[in-house]
PDB file of N, CA and C in Angstrom:
ATOM      1  N   LYS A   1      39.083  12.807 187.851  1.00 86.00           N
ATOM      2  CA  LYS A   1      38.298  11.946 188.722  1.00 86.00           C
ATOM      3  C   LYS A   1      39.185  11.287 189.772  1.00 86.00           C
ATOM      4  N   ASP A   2      40.385  10.908 189.367  1.00 90.00           N
ATOM      5  CA  ASP A   2      41.290  10.259 190.318  1.00 90.00           C
ATOM      6  C   ASP A   2      41.657  11.191 191.467  1.00 90.00           C
ATOM      7  N   VAL A   3      41.840  12.465 191.162  1.00 92.00           N
ATOM      8  CA  VAL A   3      42.196  13.430 192.204  1.00 92.00           C
ATOM      9  C   VAL A   3      41.066  13.535 193.220  1.00 92.00           C
ATOM     10  N   SER A   4      39.835  13.618 192.758  1.00 92.00           N
ATOM     11  CA  SER A   4      38.714  13.709 193.696  1.00 92.00           C
ATOM     12  C   SER A   4      38.611  12.445 194.541  1.00 92.00           C
ATOM     13  N   GLY A   5      38.932  11.294 193.972  1.00 93.00           N
ATOM     14  CA  GLY A   5      38.928  10.049 194.741  1.00 93.00           C
ATOM     15  C   GLY A   5      39.964  10.056 195.850  1.00 93.00           C
ATOM     16  N   VAL A   6      41.150  10.563 195.549  1.00 95.00           N
ATOM     17  CA  VAL A   6      42.196  10.649 196.580  1.00 95.00           C
ATOM     18  C   VAL A   6      41.781  11.637 197.666  1.00 95.00           C
ATOM     19  N   LEU A   7      41.224  12.772 197.270  1.00 94.00           N
ATOM     20  CA  LEU A   7      40.793  13.759 198.262  1.00 94.00           C
ATOM     21  C   LEU A   7      39.702  13.192 199.165  1.00 94.00           C
ATOM     22  N   ARG A   8      38.786  12.430 198.597  1.00 93.00           N
ATOM     23  CA  ARG A   8      37.743  11.796 199.416  1.00 93.00           C
ATOM     24  C   ARG A   8      38.365  10.768 200.358  1.00 93.00           C
ATOM     25  N   SER A   9      39.421  10.097 199.917  1.00 94.00           N
ATOM     26  CA  SER A   9      40.105   9.131 200.784  1.00 94.00           C
ATOM     27  C   SER A   9      40.696   9.815 202.007  1.00 94.00           C
ATOM     28  N   PHE A  10      41.197  11.034 201.834  1.00 94.00           N
ATOM     29  CA  PHE A  10      41.696  11.787 202.989  1.00 94.00           C
ATOM     30  C   PHE A  10      40.571  12.012 203.996  1.00 94.00           C
ATOM     31  N   ASP A  11      39.373  12.323 203.503  1.00 91.00           N
ATOM     32  CA  ASP A  11      38.229  12.523 204.398  1.00 91.00           C
ATOM     33  C   ASP A  11      37.905  11.249 205.172  1.00 91.00           C
ATOM     34  N   TYR A  12      37.945  10.119 204.482  1.00 91.00           N
ATOM     35  CA  TYR A  12      37.674   8.842 205.150  1.00 91.00           C
ATOM     36  C   TYR A  12      38.742   8.531 206.196  1.00 91.00           C
ATOM     37  N   ALA A  13      39.990   8.785 205.880  1.00 90.00           N
ATOM     38  CA  ALA A  13      41.073   8.532 206.842  1.00 90.00           C
ATOM     39  C   ALA A  13      40.879   9.378 208.092  1.00 90.00           C
ATOM     40  N   ALA A  14      40.549  10.636 207.912  1.00 89.00           N
ATOM     41  CA  ALA A  14      40.333  11.520 209.056  1.00 89.00           C
ATOM     42  C   ALA A  14      39.122  11.079 209.871  1.00 89.00           C
ATOM     43  N   ALA A  15      38.045  10.738 209.189  1.00 88.00           N
ATOM     44  CA  ALA A  15      36.833  10.307 209.891  1.00 88.00           C
ATOM     45  C   ALA A  15      37.070   9.032 210.684  1.00 88.00           C
ATOM     46  N   MET A  16      37.800   8.109 210.107  1.00 83.00           N
ATOM     47  CA  MET A  16      38.068   6.861 210.818  1.00 83.00           C
ATOM     48  C   MET A  16      39.003   7.089 212.004  1.00 83.00           C
ATOM     49  N   ALA A  17      39.939   7.998 211.868  1.00 81.00           N
ATOM     50  CA  ALA A  17      40.816   8.321 213.000  1.00 81.00           C
ATOM     51  C   ALA A  17      40.001   8.918 214.140  1.00 81.00           C
ATOM     52  N   LEU A  18      39.087   9.811 213.817  1.00 82.00           N
ATOM     53  CA  LEU A  18      38.237  10.405 214.854  1.00 82.00           C
ATOM     54  C   LEU A  18      37.274   9.383 215.435  1.00 82.00           C
ATOM     55  N   ARG A  19      36.731   8.550 214.593  1.00 77.00           N
ATOM     56  CA  ARG A  19      35.801   7.524 215.067  1.00 77.00           C
ATOM     57  C   ARG A  19      36.515   6.565 216.012  1.00 77.00           C
ATOM     58  N   GLY A  20      37.723   6.178 215.663  1.00 69.00           N
ATOM     59  CA  GLY A  20      38.511   5.298 216.518  1.00 69.00           C
ATOM     60  C   GLY A  20      38.843   5.945 217.844  1.00 69.00           C
ATOM     61  N   ALA A  21      39.148   7.235 217.802  1.00 57.00           N
ATOM     62  CA  ALA A  21      39.476   7.958 219.030  1.00 57.00           C
ATOM     63  C   ALA A  21      38.256   8.060 219.933  1.00 57.00           C
ATOM     64  N   ALA A  22      37.105   8.340 219.353  1.00 55.00           N
ATOM     65  CA  ALA A  22      35.889   8.461 220.149  1.00 55.00           C
ATOM     66  C   ALA A  22      35.497   7.115 220.741  1.00 55.00           C
ATOM     67  N   GLY A  23      35.719   6.056 220.001  1.00 54.00           N
ATOM     68  CA  GLY A  23      35.364   4.723 220.468  1.00 54.00           C
ATOM     69  C   GLY A  23      36.303   4.184 221.525  1.00 54.00           C
ATOM     70  N   ALA A  24      37.464   4.796 221.669  1.00 54.00           N
ATOM     71  CA  ALA A  24      38.446   4.324 222.638  1.00 54.00           C
ATOM     72  C   ALA A  24      38.265   4.986 223.994  1.00 54.00           C
ATOM     73  N   GLY A  25      37.132   5.625 224.204  1.00 57.00           N
ATOM     74  CA  GLY A  25      36.871   6.257 225.486  1.00 57.00           C
ATOM     75  C   GLY A  25      37.644   7.549 225.673  1.00 57.00           C
ATOM     76  N   ALA A  26      37.888   8.261 224.591  1.00 57.00           N
ATOM     77  CA  ALA A  26      38.642   9.508 224.666  1.00 57.00           C
ATOM     78  C   ALA A  26      37.859  10.543 225.462  1.00 57.00           C
ATOM     79  N   LEU A  27      38.575  11.334 226.213  1.00 61.00           N
ATOM     80  CA  LEU A  27      37.958  12.426 226.950  1.00 61.00           C
ATOM     81  C   LEU A  27      37.497  13.499 225.964  1.00 61.00           C
ATOM     82  N   PRO A  28      36.437  14.250 226.301  1.00 62.00           N
ATOM     83  CA  PRO A  28      35.946  15.279 225.377  1.00 62.00           C
ATOM     84  C   PRO A  28      37.021  16.284 224.965  1.00 62.00           C
ATOM     85  N   ASP A  29      37.865  16.717 225.911  1.00 66.00           N
ATOM     86  CA  ASP A  29      38.931  17.662 225.564  1.00 66.00           C
ATOM     87  C   ASP A  29      39.891  17.038 224.569  1.00 66.00           C
ATOM     88  N   ASN A  30      40.202  15.770 224.794  1.00 76.00           N
ATOM     89  CA  ASN A  30      41.100  15.067 223.889  1.00 76.00           C
ATOM     90  C   ASN A  30      40.464  14.941 222.509  1.00 76.00           C
ATOM     91  N   LEU A  31      39.184  14.678 222.458  1.00 76.00           N
ATOM     92  CA  LEU A  31      38.484  14.558 221.185  1.00 76.00           C
ATOM     93  C   LEU A  31      38.497  15.892 220.440  1.00 76.00           C
ATOM     94  N   GLN A  32      38.292  16.979 221.157  1.00 81.00           N
ATOM     95  CA  GLN A  32      38.334  18.296 220.516  1.00 81.00           C
ATOM     96  C   GLN A  32      39.721  18.588 219.959  1.00 81.00           C
ATOM     97  N   ALA A  33      40.752  18.198 220.682  1.00 83.00           N
ATOM     98  CA  ALA A  33      42.120  18.380 220.190  1.00 83.00           C
ATOM     99  C   ALA A  33      42.341  17.540 218.938  1.00 83.00           C
ATOM    100  N   ARG A  34      41.835  16.308 218.946  1.00 83.00           N
ATOM    101  CA  ARG A  34      41.966  15.446 217.764  1.00 83.00           C
ATOM    102  C   ARG A  34      41.216  16.040 216.568  1.00 83.00           C
ATOM    103  N   GLN A  35      40.073  16.640 216.825  1.00 86.00           N
ATOM    104  CA  GLN A  35      39.316  17.266 215.737  1.00 86.00           C
ATOM    105  C   GLN A  35      40.095  18.432 215.133  1.00 86.00           C
ATOM    106  N   ARG A  36      40.745  19.226 215.975  1.00 89.00           N
ATOM    107  CA  ARG A  36      41.554  20.337 215.466  1.00 89.00           C
ATOM    108  C   ARG A  36      42.729  19.825 214.643  1.00 89.00           C
ATOM    109  N   VAL A  37      43.399  18.785 215.144  1.00 90.00           N
ATOM    110  CA  VAL A  37      44.528  18.209 214.410  1.00 90.00           C
ATOM    111  C   VAL A  37      44.048  17.607 213.091  1.00 90.00           C
ATOM    112  N   THR A  38      42.917  16.934 213.130  1.00 90.00           N
ATOM    113  CA  THR A  38      42.367  16.322 211.921  1.00 90.00           C
ATOM    114  C   THR A  38      42.014  17.380 210.883  1.00 90.00           C
ATOM    115  N   LYS A  39      41.443  18.483 211.325  1.00 90.00           N
ATOM    116  CA  LYS A  39      41.103  19.566 210.401  1.00 90.00           C
ATOM    117  C   LYS A  39      42.368  20.123 209.743  1.00 90.00           C
ATOM    118  N   ARG A  40      43.425  20.305 210.531  1.00 94.00           N
ATOM    119  CA  ARG A  40      44.696  20.784 209.964  1.00 94.00           C
ATOM    120  C   ARG A  40      45.278  19.757 209.005  1.00 94.00           C
ATOM    121  N   TYR A  41      45.204  18.471 209.381  1.00 92.00           N
ATOM    122  CA  TYR A  41      45.696  17.403 208.505  1.00 92.00           C
ATOM    123  C   TYR A  41      44.977  17.439 207.163  1.00 92.00           C
ATOM    124  N   LEU A  42      43.652  17.522 207.208  1.00 92.00           N
ATOM    125  CA  LEU A  42      42.879  17.524 205.966  1.00 92.00           C
ATOM    126  C   LEU A  42      43.268  18.696 205.071  1.00 92.00           C
ATOM    127  N   HIS A  43      43.372  19.870 205.662  1.00 92.00           N
ATOM    128  CA  HIS A  43      43.742  21.046 204.870  1.00 92.00           C
ATOM    129  C   HIS A  43      45.130  20.874 204.262  1.00 92.00           C
ATOM    130  N   ALA A  44      46.093  20.461 205.067  1.00 96.00           N
ATOM    131  CA  ALA A  44      47.471  20.306 204.580  1.00 96.00           C
ATOM    132  C   ALA A  44      47.581  19.189 203.546  1.00 96.00           C
ATOM    133  N   ALA A  45      46.935  18.059 203.797  1.00 96.00           N
ATOM    134  CA  ALA A  45      47.022  16.924 202.873  1.00 96.00           C
ATOM    135  C   ALA A  45      46.376  17.262 201.534  1.00 96.00           C
ATOM    136  N   ARG A  46      45.211  17.876 201.580  1.00 93.00           N
ATOM    137  CA  ARG A  46      44.519  18.249 200.345  1.00 93.00           C
ATOM    138  C   ARG A  46      45.348  19.252 199.542  1.00 93.00           C
ATOM    139  N   HIS A  47      45.826  20.276 200.235  1.00 94.00           N
ATOM    140  CA  HIS A  47      46.612  21.310 199.561  1.00 94.00           C
ATOM    141  C   HIS A  47      47.875  20.717 198.945  1.00 94.00           C
ATOM    142  N   ALA A  48      48.602  19.926 199.710  1.00 97.00           N
ATOM    143  CA  ALA A  48      49.851  19.337 199.214  1.00 97.00           C
ATOM    144  C   ALA A  48      49.592  18.428 198.017  1.00 97.00           C
ATOM    145  N   PHE A  49      48.553  17.608 198.096  1.00 96.00           N
ATOM    146  CA  PHE A  49      48.275  16.694 196.993  1.00 96.00           C
ATOM    147  C   PHE A  49      47.874  17.444 195.726  1.00 96.00           C
ATOM    148  N   VAL A  50      46.971  18.403 195.856  1.00 92.00           N
ATOM    149  CA  VAL A  50      46.516  19.150 194.679  1.00 92.00           C
ATOM    150  C   VAL A  50      47.674  19.932 194.061  1.00 92.00           C
ATOM    151  N   GLN A  51      48.507  20.546 194.903  1.00 93.00           N
ATOM    152  CA  GLN A  51      49.672  21.284 194.391  1.00 93.00           C
ATOM    153  C   GLN A  51      50.627  20.345 193.658  1.00 93.00           C
ATOM    154  N   ALA A  52      50.948  19.218 194.268  1.00 95.00           N
ATOM    155  CA  ALA A  52      51.880  18.266 193.657  1.00 95.00           C
ATOM    156  C   ALA A  52      51.309  17.699 192.361  1.00 95.00           C
ATOM    157  N   TYR A  53      50.030  17.402 192.358  1.00 91.00           N
ATOM    158  CA  TYR A  53      49.395  16.885 191.143  1.00 91.00           C
ATOM    159  C   TYR A  53      49.443  17.934 190.034  1.00 91.00           C
ATOM    160  N   GLY A  54      49.154  19.165 190.397  1.00 86.00           N
ATOM    161  CA  GLY A  54      49.201  20.247 189.417  1.00 86.00           C
ATOM    162  C   GLY A  54      50.586  20.420 188.816  1.00 86.00           C
ATOM    163  N   LEU A  55      51.605  20.344 189.658  1.00 89.00           N
ATOM    164  CA  LEU A  55      52.980  20.451 189.157  1.00 89.00           C
ATOM    165  C   LEU A  55      53.342  19.275 188.260  1.00 89.00           C
ATOM    166  N   ALA A  56      52.927  18.082 188.664  1.00 89.00           N
ATOM    167  CA  ALA A  56      53.276  16.878 187.902  1.00 89.00           C
ATOM    168  C   ALA A  56      52.576  16.820 186.551  1.00 89.00           C
ATOM    169  N   THR A  57      51.418  17.441 186.446  1.00 84.00           N
ATOM    170  CA  THR A  57      50.647  17.346 185.202  1.00 84.00           C
ATOM    171  C   THR A  57      50.617  18.650 184.409  1.00 84.00           C
ATOM    172  N   ALA A  58      51.363  19.642 184.844  1.00 80.00           N
ATOM    173  CA  ALA A  58      51.313  20.966 184.205  1.00 80.00           C
ATOM    174  C   ALA A  58      51.658  20.921 182.721  1.00 80.00           C
ATOM    175  N   SER A  59      52.560  20.048 182.342  1.00 84.00           N
ATOM    176  CA  SER A  59      52.981  20.018 180.938  1.00 84.00           C
ATOM    177  C   SER A  59      52.122  19.090 180.072  1.00 84.00           C
ATOM    178  N   LEU A  60      51.175  18.403 180.666  1.00 80.00           N
ATOM    179  CA  LEU A  60      50.315  17.505 179.890  1.00 80.00           C
ATOM    180  C   LEU A  60      49.218  18.298 179.185  1.00 80.00           C
ATOM    181  N   PRO A  61      48.846  17.890 177.977  1.00 76.00           N
ATOM    182  CA  PRO A  61      47.773  18.612 177.276  1.00 76.00           C
ATOM    183  C   PRO A  61      46.411  18.310 177.914  1.00 76.00           C
ATOM    184  N   HIS A  62      45.632  19.323 178.075  1.00 68.00           N
ATOM    185  CA  HIS A  62      44.274  19.197 178.608  1.00 68.00           C
ATOM    186  C   HIS A  62      43.334  19.925 177.643  1.00 68.00           C
ATOM    187  N   ALA A  63      43.229  19.421 176.439  1.00 64.00           N
ATOM    188  CA  ALA A  63      42.465  20.103 175.391  1.00 64.00           C
ATOM    189  C   ALA A  63      40.993  20.288 175.753  1.00 64.00           C
ATOM    190  N   TRP A  64      40.459  19.426 176.568  1.00 62.00           N
ATOM    191  CA  TRP A  64      39.041  19.493 176.919  1.00 62.00           C
ATOM    192  C   TRP A  64      38.753  20.515 178.011  1.00 62.00           C
ATOM    193  N   LEU A  65      39.800  21.062 178.612  1.00 65.00           N
ATOM    194  CA  LEU A  65      39.636  21.931 179.773  1.00 65.00           C
ATOM    195  C   LEU A  65      39.995  23.363 179.421  1.00 65.00           C
ATOM    196  N   LYS A  66      39.108  24.292 179.739  1.00 71.00           N
ATOM    197  CA  LYS A  66      39.402  25.703 179.520  1.00 71.00           C
ATOM    198  C   LYS A  66      40.484  26.153 180.494  1.00 71.00           C
ATOM    199  N   GLU A  67      41.183  27.200 180.122  1.00 69.00           N
ATOM    200  CA  GLU A  67      42.216  27.775 180.979  1.00 69.00           C
ATOM    201  C   GLU A  67      41.621  28.102 182.352  1.00 69.00           C
ATOM    202  N   GLY A  68      42.257  27.603 183.401  1.00 66.00           N
ATOM    203  CA  GLY A  68      41.790  27.868 184.752  1.00 66.00           C
ATOM    204  C   GLY A  68      40.583  27.048 185.174  1.00 66.00           C
ATOM    205  N   GLY A  69      40.172  26.082 184.386  1.00 75.00           N
ATOM    206  CA  GLY A  69      38.982  25.302 184.705  1.00 75.00           C
ATOM    207  C   GLY A  69      39.223  24.099 185.587  1.00 75.00           C
ATOM    208  N   GLU A  70      40.448  23.945 186.066  1.00 80.00           N
ATOM    209  CA  GLU A  70      40.772  22.770 186.884  1.00 80.00           C
ATOM    210  C   GLU A  70      39.913  22.696 188.142  1.00 80.00           C
ATOM    211  N   GLN A  71      39.712  23.844 188.799  1.00 82.00           N
ATOM    212  CA  GLN A  71      38.946  23.852 190.044  1.00 82.00           C
ATOM    213  C   GLN A  71      37.499  23.448 189.797  1.00 82.00           C
ATOM    214  N   ALA A  72      36.910  23.947 188.720  1.00 82.00           N
ATOM    215  CA  ALA A  72      35.526  23.584 188.398  1.00 82.00           C
ATOM    216  C   ALA A  72      35.409  22.092 188.113  1.00 82.00           C
ATOM    217  N   ALA A  73      36.374  21.544 187.375  1.00 84.00           N
ATOM    218  CA  ALA A  73      36.355  20.107 187.080  1.00 84.00           C
ATOM    219  C   ALA A  73      36.515  19.300 188.360  1.00 84.00           C
ATOM    220  N   LEU A  74      37.417  19.732 189.232  1.00 88.00           N
ATOM    221  CA  LEU A  74      37.633  19.024 190.494  1.00 88.00           C
ATOM    222  C   LEU A  74      36.371  19.053 191.351  1.00 88.00           C
ATOM    223  N   GLU A  75      35.703  20.191 191.408  1.00 89.00           N
ATOM    224  CA  GLU A  75      34.467  20.286 192.188  1.00 89.00           C
ATOM    225  C   GLU A  75      33.378  19.383 191.617  1.00 89.00           C
ATOM    226  N   LEU A  76      33.257  19.353 190.306  1.00 91.00           N
ATOM    227  CA  LEU A  76      32.258  18.490 189.670  1.00 91.00           C
ATOM    228  C   LEU A  76      32.532  17.022 189.976  1.00 91.00           C
ATOM    229  N   PHE A  77      33.771  16.589 189.800  1.00 93.00           N
ATOM    230  CA  PHE A  77      34.110  15.189 190.053  1.00 93.00           C
ATOM    231  C   PHE A  77      33.998  14.848 191.540  1.00 93.00           C
ATOM    232  N   SER A  78      34.306  15.805 192.415  1.00 92.00           N
ATOM    233  CA  SER A  78      34.171  15.572 193.857  1.00 92.00           C
ATOM    234  C   SER A  78      32.707  15.434 194.244  1.00 92.00           C
ATOM    235  N   LEU A  79      31.862  16.238 193.636  1.00 93.00           N
ATOM    236  CA  LEU A  79      30.422  16.140 193.878  1.00 93.00           C
ATOM    237  C   LEU A  79      29.898  14.787 193.417  1.00 93.00           C
ATOM    238  N   GLU A  80      30.329  14.368 192.243  1.00 95.00           N
ATOM    239  CA  GLU A  80      29.934  13.059 191.717  1.00 95.00           C
ATOM    240  C   GLU A  80      30.391  11.934 192.649  1.00 95.00           C
ATOM    241  N   LYS A  81      31.611  12.019 193.132  1.00 95.00           N
ATOM    242  CA  LYS A  81      32.166  10.991 194.020  1.00 95.00           C
ATOM    243  C   LYS A  81      31.405  10.959 195.343  1.00 95.00           C
ATOM    244  N   ALA A  82      31.110  12.124 195.910  1.00 94.00           N
ATOM    245  CA  ALA A  82      30.364  12.176 197.170  1.00 94.00           C
ATOM    246  C   ALA A  82      28.964  11.588 197.002  1.00 94.00           C
ATOM    247  N   ALA A  83      28.308  11.881 195.888  1.00 95.00           N
ATOM    248  CA  ALA A  83      26.972  11.322 195.638  1.00 95.00           C
ATOM    249  C   ALA A  83      27.033   9.804 195.534  1.00 95.00           C
ATOM    250  N   TYR A  84      28.037   9.296 194.837  1.00 96.00           N
ATOM    251  CA  TYR A  84      28.218   7.844 194.738  1.00 96.00           C
ATOM    252  C   TYR A  84      28.428   7.244 196.132  1.00 96.00           C
ATOM    253  N   GLU A  85      29.287   7.890 196.937  1.00 96.00           N
ATOM    254  CA  GLU A  85      29.583   7.369 198.274  1.00 96.00           C
ATOM    255  C   GLU A  85      28.348   7.368 199.165  1.00 96.00           C
ATOM    256  N   ILE A  86      27.508   8.385 199.039  1.00 97.00           N
ATOM    257  CA  ILE A  86      26.282   8.438 199.840  1.00 97.00           C
ATOM    258  C   ILE A  86      25.402   7.236 199.515  1.00 97.00           C
ATOM    259  N   ALA A  87      25.217   6.966 198.238  1.00 97.00           N
ATOM    260  CA  ALA A  87      24.403   5.813 197.841  1.00 97.00           C
ATOM    261  C   ALA A  87      25.043   4.509 198.309  1.00 97.00           C
ATOM    262  N   TYR A  88      26.355   4.398 198.154  1.00 97.00           N
ATOM    263  CA  TYR A  88      27.058   3.175 198.544  1.00 97.00           C
ATOM    264  C   TYR A  88      26.956   2.944 200.050  1.00 97.00           C
ATOM    265  N   GLU A  89      27.246   3.970 200.831  1.00 96.00           N
ATOM    266  CA  GLU A  89      27.221   3.807 202.290  1.00 96.00           C
ATOM    267  C   GLU A  89      25.801   3.545 202.788  1.00 96.00           C
ATOM    268  N   ALA A  90      24.815   4.193 202.204  1.00 97.00           N
ATOM    269  CA  ALA A  90      23.425   3.957 202.611  1.00 97.00           C
ATOM    270  C   ALA A  90      23.032   2.505 202.384  1.00 97.00           C
ATOM    271  N   GLU A  91      23.515   1.930 201.306  1.00 97.00           N
ATOM    272  CA  GLU A  91      23.187   0.545 200.968  1.00 97.00           C
ATOM    273  C   GLU A  91      24.021  -0.465 201.746  1.00 97.00           C
ATOM    274  N   ASN A  92      25.304  -0.187 201.932  1.00 97.00           N
ATOM    275  CA  ASN A  92      26.223  -1.193 202.465  1.00 97.00           C
ATOM    276  C   ASN A  92      26.739  -0.944 203.879  1.00 97.00           C
ATOM    277  N   ARG A  93      26.932   0.314 204.242  1.00 94.00           N
ATOM    278  CA  ARG A  93      27.484   0.635 205.567  1.00 94.00           C
ATOM    279  C   ARG A  93      26.797   1.882 206.115  1.00 94.00           C
ATOM    280  N   PRO A  94      25.559   1.762 206.520  1.00 95.00           N
ATOM    281  CA  PRO A  94      24.826   2.946 206.983  1.00 95.00           C
ATOM    282  C   PRO A  94      25.512   3.693 208.126  1.00 95.00           C
ATOM    283  N   SER A  95      26.282   2.992 208.935  1.00 91.00           N
ATOM    284  CA  SER A  95      26.951   3.666 210.049  1.00 91.00           C
ATOM    285  C   SER A  95      28.071   4.594 209.574  1.00 91.00           C
ATOM    286  N   TRP A  96      28.472   4.480 208.317  1.00 91.00           N
ATOM    287  CA  TRP A  96      29.517   5.348 207.752  1.00 91.00           C
ATOM    288  C   TRP A  96      28.927   6.486 206.917  1.00 91.00           C
ATOM    289  N   LEU A  97      27.637   6.559 206.831  1.00 94.00           N
ATOM    290  CA  LEU A  97      26.978   7.537 205.963  1.00 94.00           C
ATOM    291  C   LEU A  97      27.370   8.981 206.285  1.00 94.00           C
ATOM    292  N   ALA A  98      27.694   9.250 207.523  1.00 92.00           N
ATOM    293  CA  ALA A  98      28.072  10.615 207.909  1.00 92.00           C
ATOM    294  C   ALA A  98      29.319  11.101 207.176  1.00 92.00           C
ATOM    295  N   VAL A  99      30.206  10.191 206.798  1.00 92.00           N
ATOM    296  CA  VAL A  99      31.458  10.602 206.142  1.00 92.00           C
ATOM    297  C   VAL A  99      31.176  11.264 204.790  1.00 92.00           C
ATOM    298  N   PRO A 100      30.481  10.617 203.857  1.00 94.00           N
ATOM    299  CA  PRO A 100      30.224  11.308 202.591  1.00 94.00           C
ATOM    300  C   PRO A 100      29.238  12.473 202.728  1.00 94.00           C
ATOM    301  N   LEU A 101      28.311  12.397 203.682  1.00 95.00           N
ATOM    302  CA  LEU A 101      27.403  13.528 203.888  1.00 95.00           C
ATOM    303  C   LEU A 101      28.173  14.758 204.348  1.00 95.00           C
ATOM    304  N   HIS A 102      29.126  14.552 205.239  1.00 90.00           N
ATOM    305  CA  HIS A 102      29.973  15.656 205.699  1.00 90.00           C
ATOM    306  C   HIS A 102      30.789  16.213 204.525  1.00 90.00           C
ATOM    307  N   GLY A 103      31.304  15.321 203.691  1.00 89.00           N
ATOM    308  CA  GLY A 103      32.061  15.753 202.519  1.00 89.00           C
ATOM    309  C   GLY A 103      31.208  16.556 201.550  1.00 89.00           C
ATOM    310  N   LEU A 104      29.985  16.104 201.319  1.00 93.00           N
ATOM    311  CA  LEU A 104      29.068  16.824 200.436  1.00 93.00           C
ATOM    312  C   LEU A 104      28.749  18.202 201.011  1.00 93.00           C
ATOM    313  N   HIS A 105      28.514  18.247 202.306  1.00 92.00           N
ATOM    314  CA  HIS A 105      28.244  19.530 202.953  1.00 92.00           C
ATOM    315  C   HIS A 105      29.428  20.478 202.776  1.00 92.00           C
ATOM    316  N   GLY A 106      30.635  19.954 202.946  1.00 87.00           N
ATOM    317  CA  GLY A 106      31.827  20.777 202.757  1.00 87.00           C
ATOM    318  C   GLY A 106      31.939  21.318 201.341  1.00 87.00           C
ATOM    319  N   LEU A 107      31.559  20.508 200.366  1.00 88.00           N
ATOM    320  CA  LEU A 107      31.609  20.951 198.965  1.00 88.00           C
ATOM    321  C   LEU A 107      30.606  22.069 198.687  1.00 88.00           C
ATOM    322  N   VAL A 108      29.366  21.859 199.068  1.00 89.00           N
ATOM    323  CA  VAL A 108      28.331  22.834 198.714  1.00 89.00           C
ATOM    324  C   VAL A 108      28.385  24.083 199.587  1.00 89.00           C
ATOM    325  N   SER A 109      28.950  23.990 200.768  1.00 88.00           N
ATOM    326  CA  SER A 109      29.007  25.166 201.640  1.00 88.00           C
ATOM    327  C   SER A 109      29.968  26.227 201.120  1.00 88.00           C
ATOM    328  N   THR A 110      30.876  25.862 200.227  1.00 78.00           N
ATOM    329  CA  THR A 110      31.824  26.840 199.683  1.00 78.00           C
ATOM    330  C   THR A 110      31.338  27.465 198.381  1.00 78.00           C
ATOM    331  N   TRP A 111      30.251  27.000 197.824  1.00 74.00           N
ATOM    332  CA  TRP A 111      29.808  27.492 196.520  1.00 74.00           C
ATOM    333  C   TRP A 111      29.476  28.977 196.524  1.00 74.00           C
ATOM    334  N   GLY A 112      28.877  29.482 197.558  1.00 66.00           N
ATOM    335  CA  GLY A 112      28.530  30.899 197.613  1.00 66.00           C
ATOM    336  C   GLY A 112      29.729  31.809 197.801  1.00 66.00           C
ATOM    337  N   GLU A 113      30.855  31.255 198.223  1.00 65.00           N
ATOM    338  CA  GLU A 113      32.057  32.048 198.487  1.00 65.00           C
ATOM    339  C   GLU A 113      32.832  32.370 197.222  1.00 65.00           C
ATOM    340  N   GLN A 114      32.516  31.707 196.125  1.00 56.00           N
ATOM    341  CA  GLN A 114      33.334  31.860 194.917  1.00 56.00           C
ATOM    342  C   GLN A 114      32.819  32.909 193.985  1.00 56.00           C
TER     343      GLN A 114
END
């Protein structure tokens, strides 16, 4: 669950960086460049964190988890976290609702690829 929380935090950091850039009167070309950089950041940050976490916890016992089930567990916890964030943002910060909705879309859009 903690890993999915950190990964969702990366999404929030990227969204806030883009939101700040758009609010600062950024030119459309500049915004598109920021979106490309943000997409690369998200991919690199997520990959690096998951790899490092996997290395750091490789020797720990995971009796509840089947061999190779880490990805399924991560997807389940990420889905749970995104659902929580959608409810939270809808209630407390409706202007931020796009962040968890985008995250949820990213999660479910990859399901058919596996």
